[in-house]
Tab-separated table of N, CA and C and ligand atoms in Angstrom:
chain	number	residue	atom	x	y	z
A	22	UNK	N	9.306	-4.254	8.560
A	22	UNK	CA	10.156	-3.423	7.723
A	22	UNK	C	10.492	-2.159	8.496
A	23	UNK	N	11.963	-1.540	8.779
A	23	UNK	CA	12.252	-0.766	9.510
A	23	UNK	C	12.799	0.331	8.164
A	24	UNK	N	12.877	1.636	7.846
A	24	UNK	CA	13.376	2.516	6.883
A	24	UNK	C	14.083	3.658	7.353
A	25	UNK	N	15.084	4.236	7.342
A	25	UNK	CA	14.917	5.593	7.859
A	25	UNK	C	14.971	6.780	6.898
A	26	UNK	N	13.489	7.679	7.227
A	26	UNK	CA	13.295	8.186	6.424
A	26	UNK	C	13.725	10.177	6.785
A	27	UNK	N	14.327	10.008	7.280
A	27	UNK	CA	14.874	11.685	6.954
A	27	UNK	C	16.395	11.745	7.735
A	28	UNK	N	17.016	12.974	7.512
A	28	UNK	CA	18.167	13.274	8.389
A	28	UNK	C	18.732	13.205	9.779
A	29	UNK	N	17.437	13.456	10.161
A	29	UNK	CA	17.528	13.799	11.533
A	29	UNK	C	17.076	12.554	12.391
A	30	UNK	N	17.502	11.281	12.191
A	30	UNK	CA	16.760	9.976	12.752
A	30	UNK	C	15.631	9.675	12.531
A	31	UNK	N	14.917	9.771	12.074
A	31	UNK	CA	13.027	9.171	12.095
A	31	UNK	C	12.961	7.845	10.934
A	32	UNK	N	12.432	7.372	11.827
A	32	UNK	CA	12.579	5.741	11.447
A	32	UNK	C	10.937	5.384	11.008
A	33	UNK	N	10.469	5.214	9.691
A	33	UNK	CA	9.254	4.503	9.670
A	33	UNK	C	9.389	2.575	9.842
A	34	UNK	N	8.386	2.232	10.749
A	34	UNK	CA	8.813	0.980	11.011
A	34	UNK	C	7.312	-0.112	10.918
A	35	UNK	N	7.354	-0.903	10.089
A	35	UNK	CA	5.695	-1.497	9.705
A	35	UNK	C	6.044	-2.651	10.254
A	36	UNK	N	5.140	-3.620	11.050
A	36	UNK	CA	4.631	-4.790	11.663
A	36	UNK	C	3.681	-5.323	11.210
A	37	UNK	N	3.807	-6.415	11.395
A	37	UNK	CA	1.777	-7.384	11.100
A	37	UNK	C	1.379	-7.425	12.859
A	38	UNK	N	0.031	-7.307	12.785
A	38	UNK	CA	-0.634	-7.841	14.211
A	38	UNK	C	-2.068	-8.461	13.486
A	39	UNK	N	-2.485	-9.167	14.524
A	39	UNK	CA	-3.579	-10.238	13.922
A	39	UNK	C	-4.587	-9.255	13.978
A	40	UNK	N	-5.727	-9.250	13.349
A	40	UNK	CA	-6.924	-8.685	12.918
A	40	UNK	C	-7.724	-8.653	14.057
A	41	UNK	N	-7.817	-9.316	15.190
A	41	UNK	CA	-8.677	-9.575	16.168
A	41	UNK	C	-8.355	-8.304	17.349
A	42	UNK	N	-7.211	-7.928	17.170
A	42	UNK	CA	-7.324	-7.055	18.088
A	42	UNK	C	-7.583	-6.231	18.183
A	43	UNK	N	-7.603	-5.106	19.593
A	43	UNK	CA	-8.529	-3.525	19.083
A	43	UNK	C	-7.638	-2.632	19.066
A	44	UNK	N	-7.953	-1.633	18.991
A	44	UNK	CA	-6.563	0.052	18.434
A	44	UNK	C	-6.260	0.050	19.644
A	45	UNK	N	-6.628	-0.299	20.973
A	45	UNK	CA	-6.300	-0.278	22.299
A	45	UNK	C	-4.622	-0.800	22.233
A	46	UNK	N	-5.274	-2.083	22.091
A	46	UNK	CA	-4.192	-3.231	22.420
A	46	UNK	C	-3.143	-3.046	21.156
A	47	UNK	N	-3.102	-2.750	20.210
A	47	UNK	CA	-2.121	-2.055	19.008
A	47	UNK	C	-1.484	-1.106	19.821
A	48	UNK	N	-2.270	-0.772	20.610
A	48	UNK	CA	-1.179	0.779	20.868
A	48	UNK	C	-0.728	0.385	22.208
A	49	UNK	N	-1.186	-0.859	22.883
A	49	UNK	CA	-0.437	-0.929	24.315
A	49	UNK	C	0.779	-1.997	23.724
A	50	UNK	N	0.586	-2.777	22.899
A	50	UNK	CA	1.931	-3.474	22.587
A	50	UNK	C	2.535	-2.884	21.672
A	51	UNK	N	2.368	-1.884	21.363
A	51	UNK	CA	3.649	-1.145	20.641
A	51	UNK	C	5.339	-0.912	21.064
A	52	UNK	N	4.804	-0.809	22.500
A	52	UNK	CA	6.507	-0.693	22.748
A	52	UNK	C	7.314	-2.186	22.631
A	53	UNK	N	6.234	-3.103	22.931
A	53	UNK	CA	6.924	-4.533	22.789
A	53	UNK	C	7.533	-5.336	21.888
A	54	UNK	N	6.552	-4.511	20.123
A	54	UNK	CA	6.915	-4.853	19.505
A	54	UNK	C	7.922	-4.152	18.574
A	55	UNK	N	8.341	-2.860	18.996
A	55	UNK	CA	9.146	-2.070	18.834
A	55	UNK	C	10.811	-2.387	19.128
A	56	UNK	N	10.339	-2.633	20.746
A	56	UNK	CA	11.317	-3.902	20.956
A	56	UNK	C	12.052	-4.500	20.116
A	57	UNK	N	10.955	-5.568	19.569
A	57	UNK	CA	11.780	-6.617	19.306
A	57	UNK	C	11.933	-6.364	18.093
A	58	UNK	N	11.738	-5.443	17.536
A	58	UNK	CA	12.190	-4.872	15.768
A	58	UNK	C	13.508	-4.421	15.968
A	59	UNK	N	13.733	-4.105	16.807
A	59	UNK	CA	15.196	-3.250	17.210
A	59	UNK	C	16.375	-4.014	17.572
A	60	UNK	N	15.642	-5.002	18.038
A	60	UNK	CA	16.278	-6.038	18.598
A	60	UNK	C	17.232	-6.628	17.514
A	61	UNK	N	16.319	-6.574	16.254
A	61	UNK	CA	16.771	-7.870	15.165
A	61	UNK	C	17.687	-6.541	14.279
A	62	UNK	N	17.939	-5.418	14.683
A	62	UNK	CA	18.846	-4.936	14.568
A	62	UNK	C	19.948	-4.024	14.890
A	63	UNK	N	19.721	-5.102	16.258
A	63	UNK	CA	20.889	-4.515	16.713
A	63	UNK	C	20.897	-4.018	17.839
A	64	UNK	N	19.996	-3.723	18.368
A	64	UNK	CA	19.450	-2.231	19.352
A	64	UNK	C	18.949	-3.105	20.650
A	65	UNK	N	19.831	-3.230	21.450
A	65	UNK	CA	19.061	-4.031	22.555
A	65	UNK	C	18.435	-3.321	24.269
A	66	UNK	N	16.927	-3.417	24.324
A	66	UNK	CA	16.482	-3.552	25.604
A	66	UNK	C	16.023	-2.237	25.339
A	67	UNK	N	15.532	-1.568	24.279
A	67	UNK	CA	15.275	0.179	24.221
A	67	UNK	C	13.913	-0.007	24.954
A	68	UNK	N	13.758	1.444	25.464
A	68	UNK	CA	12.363	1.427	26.573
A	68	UNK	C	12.017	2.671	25.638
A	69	UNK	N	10.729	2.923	26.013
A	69	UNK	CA	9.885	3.814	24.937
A	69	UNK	C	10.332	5.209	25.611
A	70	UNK	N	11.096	5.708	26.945
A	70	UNK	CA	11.569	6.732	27.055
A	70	UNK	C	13.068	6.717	26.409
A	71	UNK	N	13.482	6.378	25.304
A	71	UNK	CA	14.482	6.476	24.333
A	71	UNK	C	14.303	6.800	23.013
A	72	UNK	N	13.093	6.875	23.012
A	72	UNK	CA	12.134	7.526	21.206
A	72	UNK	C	11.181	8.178	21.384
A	73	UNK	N	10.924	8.441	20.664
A	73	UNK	CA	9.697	9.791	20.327
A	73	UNK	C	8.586	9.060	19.273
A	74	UNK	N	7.118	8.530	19.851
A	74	UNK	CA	6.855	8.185	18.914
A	74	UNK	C	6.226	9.363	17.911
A	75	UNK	N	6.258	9.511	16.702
A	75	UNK	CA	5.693	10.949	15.562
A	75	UNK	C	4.175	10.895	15.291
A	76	UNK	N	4.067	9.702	15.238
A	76	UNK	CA	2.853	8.514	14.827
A	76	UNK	C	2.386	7.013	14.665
A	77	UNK	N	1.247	6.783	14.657
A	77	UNK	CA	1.154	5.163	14.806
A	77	UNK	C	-0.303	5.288	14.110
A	78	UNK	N	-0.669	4.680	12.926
A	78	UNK	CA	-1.248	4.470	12.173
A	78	UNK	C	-1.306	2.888	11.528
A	79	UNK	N	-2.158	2.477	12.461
A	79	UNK	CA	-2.809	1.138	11.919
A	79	UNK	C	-3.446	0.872	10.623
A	80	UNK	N	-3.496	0.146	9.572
A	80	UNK	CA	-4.240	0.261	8.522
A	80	UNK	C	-4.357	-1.791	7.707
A	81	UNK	N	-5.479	-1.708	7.567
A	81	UNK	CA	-5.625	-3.355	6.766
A	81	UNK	C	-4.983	-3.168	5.299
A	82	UNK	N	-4.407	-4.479	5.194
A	82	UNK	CA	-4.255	-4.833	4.252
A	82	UNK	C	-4.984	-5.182	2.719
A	83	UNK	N	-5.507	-4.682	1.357
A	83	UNK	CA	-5.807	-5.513	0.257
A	83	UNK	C	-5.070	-5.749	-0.923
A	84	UNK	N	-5.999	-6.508	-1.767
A	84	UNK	CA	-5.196	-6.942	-2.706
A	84	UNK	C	-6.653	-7.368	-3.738
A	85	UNK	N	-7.090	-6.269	-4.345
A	85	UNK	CA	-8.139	-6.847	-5.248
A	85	UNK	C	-8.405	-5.425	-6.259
A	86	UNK	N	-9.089	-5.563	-7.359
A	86	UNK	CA	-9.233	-4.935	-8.886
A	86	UNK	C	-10.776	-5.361	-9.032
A	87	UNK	N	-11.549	-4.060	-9.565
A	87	UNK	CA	-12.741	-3.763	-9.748
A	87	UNK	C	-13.083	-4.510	-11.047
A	88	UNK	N	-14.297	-5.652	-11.330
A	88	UNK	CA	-14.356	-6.545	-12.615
A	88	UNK	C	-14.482	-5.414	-13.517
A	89	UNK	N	-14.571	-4.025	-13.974
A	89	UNK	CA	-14.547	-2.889	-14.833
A	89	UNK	C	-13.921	-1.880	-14.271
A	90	UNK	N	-13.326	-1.091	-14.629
A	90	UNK	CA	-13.123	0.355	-14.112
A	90	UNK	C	-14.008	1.455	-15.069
A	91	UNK	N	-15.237	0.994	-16.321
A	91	UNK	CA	-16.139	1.493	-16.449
A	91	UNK	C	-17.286	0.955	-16.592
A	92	UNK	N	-18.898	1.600	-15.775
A	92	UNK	CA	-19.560	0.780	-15.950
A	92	UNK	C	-20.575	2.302	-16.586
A	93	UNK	N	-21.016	1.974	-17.637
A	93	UNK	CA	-21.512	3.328	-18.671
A	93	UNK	C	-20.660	4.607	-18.439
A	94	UNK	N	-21.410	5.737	-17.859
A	94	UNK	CA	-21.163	6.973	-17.476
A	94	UNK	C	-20.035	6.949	-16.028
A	95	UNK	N	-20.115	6.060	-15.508
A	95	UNK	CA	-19.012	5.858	-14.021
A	95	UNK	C	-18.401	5.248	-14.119
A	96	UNK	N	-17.030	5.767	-14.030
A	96	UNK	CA	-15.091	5.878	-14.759
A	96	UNK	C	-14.299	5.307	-12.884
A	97	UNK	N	-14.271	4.584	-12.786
A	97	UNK	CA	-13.062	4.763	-11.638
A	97	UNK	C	-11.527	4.765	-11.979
A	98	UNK	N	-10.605	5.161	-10.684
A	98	UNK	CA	-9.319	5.670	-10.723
A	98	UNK	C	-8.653	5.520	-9.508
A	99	UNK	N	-8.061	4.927	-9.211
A	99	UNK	CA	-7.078	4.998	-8.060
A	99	UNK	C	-7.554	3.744	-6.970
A	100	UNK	N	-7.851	4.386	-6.121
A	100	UNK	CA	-7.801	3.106	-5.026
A	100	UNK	C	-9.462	2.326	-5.061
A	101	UNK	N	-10.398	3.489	-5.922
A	101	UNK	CA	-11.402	2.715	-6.413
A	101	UNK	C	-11.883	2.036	-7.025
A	102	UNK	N	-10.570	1.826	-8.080
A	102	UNK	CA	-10.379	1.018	-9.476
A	102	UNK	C	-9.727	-0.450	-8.586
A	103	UNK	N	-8.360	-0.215	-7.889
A	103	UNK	CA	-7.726	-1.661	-7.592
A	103	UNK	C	-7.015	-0.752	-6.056
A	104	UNK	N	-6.834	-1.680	-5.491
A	104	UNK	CA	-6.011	-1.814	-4.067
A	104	UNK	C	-4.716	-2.734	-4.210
A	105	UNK	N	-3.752	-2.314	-3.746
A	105	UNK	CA	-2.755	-3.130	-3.478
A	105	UNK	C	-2.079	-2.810	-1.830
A	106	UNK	N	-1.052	-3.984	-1.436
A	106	UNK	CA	-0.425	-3.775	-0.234
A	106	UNK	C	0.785	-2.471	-0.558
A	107	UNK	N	0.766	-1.833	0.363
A	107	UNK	CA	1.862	-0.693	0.439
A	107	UNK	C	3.635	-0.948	-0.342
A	108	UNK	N	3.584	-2.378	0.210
A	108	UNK	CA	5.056	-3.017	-0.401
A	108	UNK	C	5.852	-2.797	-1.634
A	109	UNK	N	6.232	-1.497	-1.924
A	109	UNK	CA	6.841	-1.138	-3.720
A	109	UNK	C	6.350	0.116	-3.767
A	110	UNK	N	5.124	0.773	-3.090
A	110	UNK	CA	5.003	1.516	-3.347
A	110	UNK	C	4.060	2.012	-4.924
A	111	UNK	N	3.239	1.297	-5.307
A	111	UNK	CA	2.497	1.490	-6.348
A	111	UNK	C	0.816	1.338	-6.271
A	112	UNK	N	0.446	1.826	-5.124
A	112	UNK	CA	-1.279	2.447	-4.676
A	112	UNK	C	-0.722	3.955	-5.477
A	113	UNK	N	-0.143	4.900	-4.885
A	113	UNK	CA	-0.982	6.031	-5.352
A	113	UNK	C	-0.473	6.559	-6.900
A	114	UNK	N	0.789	5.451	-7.374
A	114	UNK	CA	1.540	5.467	-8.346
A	114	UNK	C	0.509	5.372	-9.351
A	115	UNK	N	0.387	3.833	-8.895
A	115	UNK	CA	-0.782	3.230	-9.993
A	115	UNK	C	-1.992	4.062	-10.374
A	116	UNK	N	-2.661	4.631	-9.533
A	116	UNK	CA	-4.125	5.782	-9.395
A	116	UNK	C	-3.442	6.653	-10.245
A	117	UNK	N	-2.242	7.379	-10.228
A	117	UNK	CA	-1.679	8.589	-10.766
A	117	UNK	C	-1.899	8.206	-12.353
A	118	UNK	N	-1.060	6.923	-12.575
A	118	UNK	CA	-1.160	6.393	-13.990
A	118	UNK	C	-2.683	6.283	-14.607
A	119	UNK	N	-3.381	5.817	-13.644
A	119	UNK	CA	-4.860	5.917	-14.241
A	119	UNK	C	-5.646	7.350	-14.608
A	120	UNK	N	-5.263	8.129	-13.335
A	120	UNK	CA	-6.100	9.569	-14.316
A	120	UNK	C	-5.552	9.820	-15.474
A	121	UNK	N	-3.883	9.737	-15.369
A	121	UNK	CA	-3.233	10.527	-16.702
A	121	UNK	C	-3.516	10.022	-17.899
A	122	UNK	N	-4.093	8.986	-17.818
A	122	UNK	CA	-4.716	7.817	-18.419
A	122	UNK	C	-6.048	8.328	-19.553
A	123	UNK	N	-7.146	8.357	-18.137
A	123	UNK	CA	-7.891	8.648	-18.171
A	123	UNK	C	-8.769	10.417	-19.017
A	124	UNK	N	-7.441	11.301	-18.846
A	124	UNK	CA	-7.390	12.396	-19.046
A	124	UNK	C	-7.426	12.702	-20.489
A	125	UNK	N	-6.194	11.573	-21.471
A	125	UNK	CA	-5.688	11.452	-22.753
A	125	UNK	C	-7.196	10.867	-23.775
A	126	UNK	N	-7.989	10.117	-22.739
A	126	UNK	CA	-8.967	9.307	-23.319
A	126	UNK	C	-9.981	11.008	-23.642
A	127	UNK	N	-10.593	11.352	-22.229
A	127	UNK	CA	-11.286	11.869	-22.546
A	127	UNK	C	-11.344	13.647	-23.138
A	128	UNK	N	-10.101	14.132	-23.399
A	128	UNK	CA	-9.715	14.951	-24.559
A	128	UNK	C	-9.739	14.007	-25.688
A	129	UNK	N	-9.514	13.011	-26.346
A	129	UNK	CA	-9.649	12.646	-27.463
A	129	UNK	C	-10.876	12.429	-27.618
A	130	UNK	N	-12.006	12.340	-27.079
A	130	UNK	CA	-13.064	12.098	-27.304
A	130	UNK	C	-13.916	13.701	-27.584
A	131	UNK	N	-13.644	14.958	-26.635
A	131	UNK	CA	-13.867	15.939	-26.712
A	131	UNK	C	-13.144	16.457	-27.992
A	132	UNK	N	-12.023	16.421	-28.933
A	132	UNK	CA	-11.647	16.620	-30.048
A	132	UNK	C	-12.101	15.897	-30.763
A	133	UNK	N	-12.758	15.066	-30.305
A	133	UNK	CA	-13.379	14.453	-32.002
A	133	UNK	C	-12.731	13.262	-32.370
A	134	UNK	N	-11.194	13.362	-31.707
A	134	UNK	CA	-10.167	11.978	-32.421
A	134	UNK	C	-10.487	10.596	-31.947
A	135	UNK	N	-11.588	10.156	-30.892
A	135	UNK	CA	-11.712	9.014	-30.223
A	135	UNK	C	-13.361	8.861	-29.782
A	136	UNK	N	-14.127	7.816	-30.210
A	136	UNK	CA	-15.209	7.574	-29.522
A	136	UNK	C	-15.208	7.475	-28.189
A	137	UNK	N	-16.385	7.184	-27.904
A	137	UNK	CA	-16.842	6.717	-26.081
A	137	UNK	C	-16.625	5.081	-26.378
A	138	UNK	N	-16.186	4.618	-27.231
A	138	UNK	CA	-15.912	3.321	-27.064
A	138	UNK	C	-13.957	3.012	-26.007
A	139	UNK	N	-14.015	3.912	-26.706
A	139	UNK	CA	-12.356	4.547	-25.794
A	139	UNK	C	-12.125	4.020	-24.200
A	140	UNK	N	-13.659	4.361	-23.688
A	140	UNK	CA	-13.775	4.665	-22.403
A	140	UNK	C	-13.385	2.962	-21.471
A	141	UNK	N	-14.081	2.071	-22.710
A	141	UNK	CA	-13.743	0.566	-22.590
A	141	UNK	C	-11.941	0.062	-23.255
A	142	UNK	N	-11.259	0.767	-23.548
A	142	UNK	CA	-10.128	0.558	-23.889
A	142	UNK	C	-9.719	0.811	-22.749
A	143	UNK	N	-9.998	2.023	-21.904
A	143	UNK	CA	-9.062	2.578	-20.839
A	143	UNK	C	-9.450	1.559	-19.719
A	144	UNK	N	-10.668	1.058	-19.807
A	144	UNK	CA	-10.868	-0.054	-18.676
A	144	UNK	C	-10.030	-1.218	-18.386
A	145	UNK	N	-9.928	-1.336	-20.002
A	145	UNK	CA	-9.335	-3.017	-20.469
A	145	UNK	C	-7.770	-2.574	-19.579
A	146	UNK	N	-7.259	-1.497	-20.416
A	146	UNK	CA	-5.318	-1.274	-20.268
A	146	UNK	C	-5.448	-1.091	-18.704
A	147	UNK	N	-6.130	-0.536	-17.800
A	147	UNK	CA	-5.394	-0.278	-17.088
A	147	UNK	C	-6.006	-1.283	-15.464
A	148	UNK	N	-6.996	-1.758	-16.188
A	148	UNK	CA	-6.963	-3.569	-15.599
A	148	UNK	C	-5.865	-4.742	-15.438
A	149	UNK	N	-5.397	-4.616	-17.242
A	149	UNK	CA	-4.449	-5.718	-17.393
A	149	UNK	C	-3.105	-4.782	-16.973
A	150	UNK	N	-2.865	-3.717	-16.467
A	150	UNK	CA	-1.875	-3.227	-15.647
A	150	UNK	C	-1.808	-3.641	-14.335
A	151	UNK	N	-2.705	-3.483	-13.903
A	151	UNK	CA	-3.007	-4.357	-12.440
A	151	UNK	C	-2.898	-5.450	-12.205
A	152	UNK	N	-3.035	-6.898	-13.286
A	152	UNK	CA	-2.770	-7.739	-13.488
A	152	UNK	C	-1.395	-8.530	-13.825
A	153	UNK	N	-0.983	-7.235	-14.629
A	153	UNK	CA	0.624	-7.931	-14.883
A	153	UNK	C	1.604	-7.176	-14.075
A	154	UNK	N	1.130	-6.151	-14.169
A	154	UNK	CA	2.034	-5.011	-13.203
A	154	UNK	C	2.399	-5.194	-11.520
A	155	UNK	N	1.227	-4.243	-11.628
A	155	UNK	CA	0.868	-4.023	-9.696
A	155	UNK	C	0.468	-5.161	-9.257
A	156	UNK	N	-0.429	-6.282	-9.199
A	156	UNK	CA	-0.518	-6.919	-8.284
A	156	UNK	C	0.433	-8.284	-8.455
A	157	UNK	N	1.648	-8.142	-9.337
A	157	UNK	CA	2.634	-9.648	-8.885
A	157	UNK	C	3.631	-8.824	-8.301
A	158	UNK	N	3.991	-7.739	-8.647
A	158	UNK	CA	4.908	-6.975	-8.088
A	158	UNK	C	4.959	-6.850	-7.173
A	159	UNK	N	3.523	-6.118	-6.380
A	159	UNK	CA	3.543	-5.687	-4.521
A	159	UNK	C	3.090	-6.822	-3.970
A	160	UNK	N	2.444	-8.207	-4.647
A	160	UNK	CA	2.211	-9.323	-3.787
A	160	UNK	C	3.706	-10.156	-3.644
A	161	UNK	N	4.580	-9.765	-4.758
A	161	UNK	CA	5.862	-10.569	-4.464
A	161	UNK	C	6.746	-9.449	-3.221
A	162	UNK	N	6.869	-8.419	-3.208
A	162	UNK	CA	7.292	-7.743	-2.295
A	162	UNK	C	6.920	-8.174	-0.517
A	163	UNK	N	5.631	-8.343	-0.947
A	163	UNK	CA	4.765	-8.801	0.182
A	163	UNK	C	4.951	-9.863	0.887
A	164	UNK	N	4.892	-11.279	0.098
A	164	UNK	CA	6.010	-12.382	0.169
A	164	UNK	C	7.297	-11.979	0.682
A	165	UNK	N	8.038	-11.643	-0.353
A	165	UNK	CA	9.319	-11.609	0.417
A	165	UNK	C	9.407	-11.105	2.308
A	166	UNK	N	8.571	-10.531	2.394
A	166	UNK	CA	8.915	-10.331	3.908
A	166	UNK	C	8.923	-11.515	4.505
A	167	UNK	N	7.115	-12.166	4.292
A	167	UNK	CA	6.918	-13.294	4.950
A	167	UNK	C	7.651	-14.029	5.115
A	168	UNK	N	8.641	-14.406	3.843
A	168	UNK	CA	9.014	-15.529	3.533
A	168	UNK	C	10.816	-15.712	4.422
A	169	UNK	N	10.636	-14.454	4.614
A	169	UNK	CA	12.082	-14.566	5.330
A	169	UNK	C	12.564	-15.027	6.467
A	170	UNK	N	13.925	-15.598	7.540
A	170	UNK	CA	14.089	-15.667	8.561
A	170	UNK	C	14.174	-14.408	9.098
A	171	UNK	N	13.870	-14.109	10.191
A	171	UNK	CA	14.104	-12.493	10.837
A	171	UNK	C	15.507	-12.668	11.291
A	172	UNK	N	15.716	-14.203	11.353
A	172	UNK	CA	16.905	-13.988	11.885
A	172	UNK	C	18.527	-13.464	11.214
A	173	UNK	N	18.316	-13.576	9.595
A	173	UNK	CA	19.136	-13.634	8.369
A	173	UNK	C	18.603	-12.569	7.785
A	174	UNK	N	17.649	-12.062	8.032
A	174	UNK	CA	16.857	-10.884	6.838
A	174	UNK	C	17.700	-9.836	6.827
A	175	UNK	N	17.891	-9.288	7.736
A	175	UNK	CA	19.076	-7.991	7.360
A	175	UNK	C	20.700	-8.573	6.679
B	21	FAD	C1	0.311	2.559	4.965
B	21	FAD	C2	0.188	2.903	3.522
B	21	FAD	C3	1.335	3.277	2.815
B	21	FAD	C4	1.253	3.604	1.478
B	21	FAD	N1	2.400	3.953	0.808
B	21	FAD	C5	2.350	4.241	-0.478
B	21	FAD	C6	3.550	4.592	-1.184
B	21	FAD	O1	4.647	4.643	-0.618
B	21	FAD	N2	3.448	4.877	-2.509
B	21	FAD	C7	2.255	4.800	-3.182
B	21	FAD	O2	2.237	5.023	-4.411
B	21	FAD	N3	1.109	4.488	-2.539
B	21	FAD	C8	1.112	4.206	-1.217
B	21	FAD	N4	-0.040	3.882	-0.550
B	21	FAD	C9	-1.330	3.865	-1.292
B	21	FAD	C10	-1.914	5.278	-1.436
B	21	FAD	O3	-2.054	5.884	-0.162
B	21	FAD	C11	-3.293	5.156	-2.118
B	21	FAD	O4	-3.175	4.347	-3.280
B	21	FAD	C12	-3.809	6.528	-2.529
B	21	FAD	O5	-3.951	7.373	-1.399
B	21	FAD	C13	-5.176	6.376	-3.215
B	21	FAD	O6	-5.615	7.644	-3.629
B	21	FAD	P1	-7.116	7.838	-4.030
B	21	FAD	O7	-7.257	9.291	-4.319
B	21	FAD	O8	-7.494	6.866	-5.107
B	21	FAD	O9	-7.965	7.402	-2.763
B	21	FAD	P2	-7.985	8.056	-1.295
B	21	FAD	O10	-6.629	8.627	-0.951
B	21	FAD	O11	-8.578	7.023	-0.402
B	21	FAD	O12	-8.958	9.289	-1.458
B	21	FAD	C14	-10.348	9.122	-1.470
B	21	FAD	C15	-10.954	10.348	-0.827
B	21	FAD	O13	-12.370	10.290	-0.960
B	21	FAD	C16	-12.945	10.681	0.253
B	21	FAD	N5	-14.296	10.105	0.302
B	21	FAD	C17	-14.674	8.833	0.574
B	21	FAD	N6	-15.991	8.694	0.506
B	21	FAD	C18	-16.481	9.904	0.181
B	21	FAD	C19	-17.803	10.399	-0.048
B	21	FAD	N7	-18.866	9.606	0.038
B	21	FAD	N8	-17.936	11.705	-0.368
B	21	FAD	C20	-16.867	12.504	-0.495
B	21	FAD	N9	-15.591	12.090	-0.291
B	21	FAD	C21	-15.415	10.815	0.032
B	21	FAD	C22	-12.021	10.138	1.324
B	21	FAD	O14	-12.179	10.842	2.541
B	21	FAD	C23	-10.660	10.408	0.695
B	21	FAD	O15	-10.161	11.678	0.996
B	21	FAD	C24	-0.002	3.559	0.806
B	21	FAD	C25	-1.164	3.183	1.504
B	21	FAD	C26	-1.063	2.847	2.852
B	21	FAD	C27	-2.325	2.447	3.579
């Protein structure tokens, strides 16, 4: 996935590389595979003295949800509750939705208007958010890359 994200040219640009390799070798085939991203649009034979790299940040992939997001007194929220792939954009979305979530529960409980049974409602909703929501959404996003020709994708 190639984006460009500001005025002034700067291009964020994401790849897969296999798991086996080390941050070494990520960062010595970078220009190669930079390459050939450029390639598929458009941009032929660029050498790494034609860009500036800003940054290069390797990071794994998940895709999994905590069997509770409460277990008694310990509440999780965000990337400790569920993980998703970057694709859509709904990791820090989703976390955001969970404190604000989380916040409504436990003022109603401090006013008096809501038990600590609450605390298992907020588990349930924002589980089956992850379930119907976030993870068909950013796993279908996710797909779609795979699933494409590079050669037709743009
Ligand atoms: C490449 C990439 C792109 C992404 N793009 C997007 C996007 O476009 N939109 C989006 O919504 N989301 C995106 N996300 C997801 C988003 O970054 C996360 O969902 C979000 O940062 C999770 O926030 P968090 O506070 O739950 O966890 P974190 O950001 O992981 O914060 C946890 C903090 O706890 C600290 N910590 C860990 N252990 C301890 C300890 N024992 N004691 C004290 N502190 C500790 C860590 O250092 C860290 O600062 C992206 C993620 C990646 C990897």
């Amino acid at each position: 996935m190639a984006a460009l994200i500001s005025n002034d040219g700067c291009w964020r640009v994401t790849y897969g590389e296999p798991h086996s390799i080390t941050h070494d070798e990520l960062i010595e085939r970078h220009p190669q595979k930079l390459r050939a991203v450029l390639s598929h649009l458009g941009v032929q034979n660029v050498d790494p003295s034609d860009y500036q790299v800003a940054n290069i940040s390797p990071y794994k992939i998940h895709q999994c949800l905590a069997q509770s997001v409460r277990i008694g007194r310990i509440l999780l929220a965000g990337d400790s509750a569920h993980l998703c792939n970057p694709f859509g954009g709904l990791g820090l979305s989703g976390g955001i939705v969970d404190v604000g979530g989380l916040v409504d529960c436990l003022i109603g409980m401090h006013e008096g208007a809501a038990g600590e049974d609450i605390l298992d409602r907020y588990s349930e909703v924002r589980r089956e958010k992850y379930e119907k929501l976030v993870n068909p959404t950013s796993s279908h996003n996710f797909e779609r890359l795979f699933d494409q020709d590079p050669e037709t994708a743009l």
